[in-house]
Coordinates of C-alpha atoms in Angstrom, one line a residue:
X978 CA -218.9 177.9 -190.1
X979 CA -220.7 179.1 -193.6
X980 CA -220.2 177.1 -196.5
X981 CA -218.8 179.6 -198.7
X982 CA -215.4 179.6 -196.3
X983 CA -213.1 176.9 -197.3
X984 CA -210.1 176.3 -194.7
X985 CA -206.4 175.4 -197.0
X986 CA -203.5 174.0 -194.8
X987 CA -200.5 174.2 -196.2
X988 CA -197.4 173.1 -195.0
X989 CA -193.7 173.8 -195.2
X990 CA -191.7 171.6 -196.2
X991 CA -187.5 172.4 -196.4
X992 CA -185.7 169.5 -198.1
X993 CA -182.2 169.3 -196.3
X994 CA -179.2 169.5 -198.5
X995 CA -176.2 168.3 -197.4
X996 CA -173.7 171.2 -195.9
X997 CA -170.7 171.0 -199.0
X998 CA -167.5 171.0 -197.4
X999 CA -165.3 173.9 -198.7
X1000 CA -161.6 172.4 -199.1
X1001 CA -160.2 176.1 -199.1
X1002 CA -162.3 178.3 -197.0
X1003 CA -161.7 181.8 -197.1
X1004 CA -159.2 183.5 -195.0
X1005 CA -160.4 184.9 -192.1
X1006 CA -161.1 189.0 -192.2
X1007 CA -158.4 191.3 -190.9
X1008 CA -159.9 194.2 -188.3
X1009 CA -157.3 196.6 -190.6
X1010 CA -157.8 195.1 -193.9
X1011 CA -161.6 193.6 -194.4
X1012 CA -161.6 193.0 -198.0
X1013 CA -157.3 192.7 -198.1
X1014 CA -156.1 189.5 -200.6
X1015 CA -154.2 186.6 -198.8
X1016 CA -150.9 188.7 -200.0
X1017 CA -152.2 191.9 -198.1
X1018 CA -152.8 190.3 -195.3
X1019 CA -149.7 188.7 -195.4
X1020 CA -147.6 192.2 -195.8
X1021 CA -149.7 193.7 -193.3
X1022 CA -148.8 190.7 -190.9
X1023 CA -145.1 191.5 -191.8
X1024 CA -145.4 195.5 -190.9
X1025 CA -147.1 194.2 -188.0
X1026 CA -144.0 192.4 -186.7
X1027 CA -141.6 194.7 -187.8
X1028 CA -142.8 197.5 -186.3
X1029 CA -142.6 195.1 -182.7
X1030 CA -139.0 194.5 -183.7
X1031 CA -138.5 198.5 -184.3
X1032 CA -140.3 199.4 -180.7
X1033 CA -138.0 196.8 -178.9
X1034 CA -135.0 197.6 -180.8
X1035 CA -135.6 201.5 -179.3
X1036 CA -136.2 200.3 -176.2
X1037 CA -133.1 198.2 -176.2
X1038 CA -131.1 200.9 -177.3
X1039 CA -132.7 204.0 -175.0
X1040 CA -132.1 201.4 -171.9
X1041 CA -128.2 200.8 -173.3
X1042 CA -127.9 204.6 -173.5
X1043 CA -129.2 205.4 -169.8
X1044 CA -126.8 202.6 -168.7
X1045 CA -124.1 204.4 -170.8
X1046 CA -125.1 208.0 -169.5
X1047 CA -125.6 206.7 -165.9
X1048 CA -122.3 205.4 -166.0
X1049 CA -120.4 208.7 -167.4
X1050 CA -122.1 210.2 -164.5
X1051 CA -120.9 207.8 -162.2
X1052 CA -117.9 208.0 -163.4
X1053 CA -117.4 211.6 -164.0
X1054 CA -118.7 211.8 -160.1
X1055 CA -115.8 209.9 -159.4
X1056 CA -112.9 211.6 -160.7
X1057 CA -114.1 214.8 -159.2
X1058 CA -114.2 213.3 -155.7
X1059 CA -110.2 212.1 -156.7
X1060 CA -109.3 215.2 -157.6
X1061 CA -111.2 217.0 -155.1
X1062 CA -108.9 214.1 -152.7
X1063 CA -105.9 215.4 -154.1

C-alpha cells in the first residue's frame, strides 16, 4: 500500500428516539373517500347503510308483491274452475 493513500472508516451511528405515542391517530383512509374529513367519512358510512336498507326494503317489497300476484292467480284459477263446476 503507497503512502500517499490514507484509509478513513467512518461509521454510522443512528441515535434511537423514542417512538411518541399519538393519543388521536388519524382515521383510517376510506377506499371511496382518501383524503374525506372524519364528517365525510361519517356521511359516506350513513349512504352506505342506507342504501342496504333501500336494496332490502325492494327486495322485501318485490317478494310481498309475487306472493300477492301468485295468490290472485291462485285465486283467480280457482273461481274459474267453480264456475267452470257450475
Amino acid at each position: 500500500m503507497p503512502a500517499s493513500c490514507t484509509t478513513t472508516t467512518t461509521t454510522n451511528t443512528t441515535s434511537v428516539r423514542p417512538i411518541p405515542i399519538d393519543t388521536n391517530p388519524p382515521a383510517p383512509i376510506h377506499p371511496t373517500l382518501p383524503s374525506a374529513t372524519d364528517e365525510e367519512w361519517e356521511l359516506e358510512l350513513e349512504m352506505e347503510r342506507v342504501q342496504k336498507r333501500m336494496k332490502k326494503l325492494k327486495e322485501e317489497r318485490r317478494a310481498e308483491e309475487e306472493a300477492r300476484v301468485k295468490a290472485e292467480a291462485e285465486a283467480a284459477k280457482e273461481k274459474q274452475q267453480e264456475e267452470a263446476a257450475a
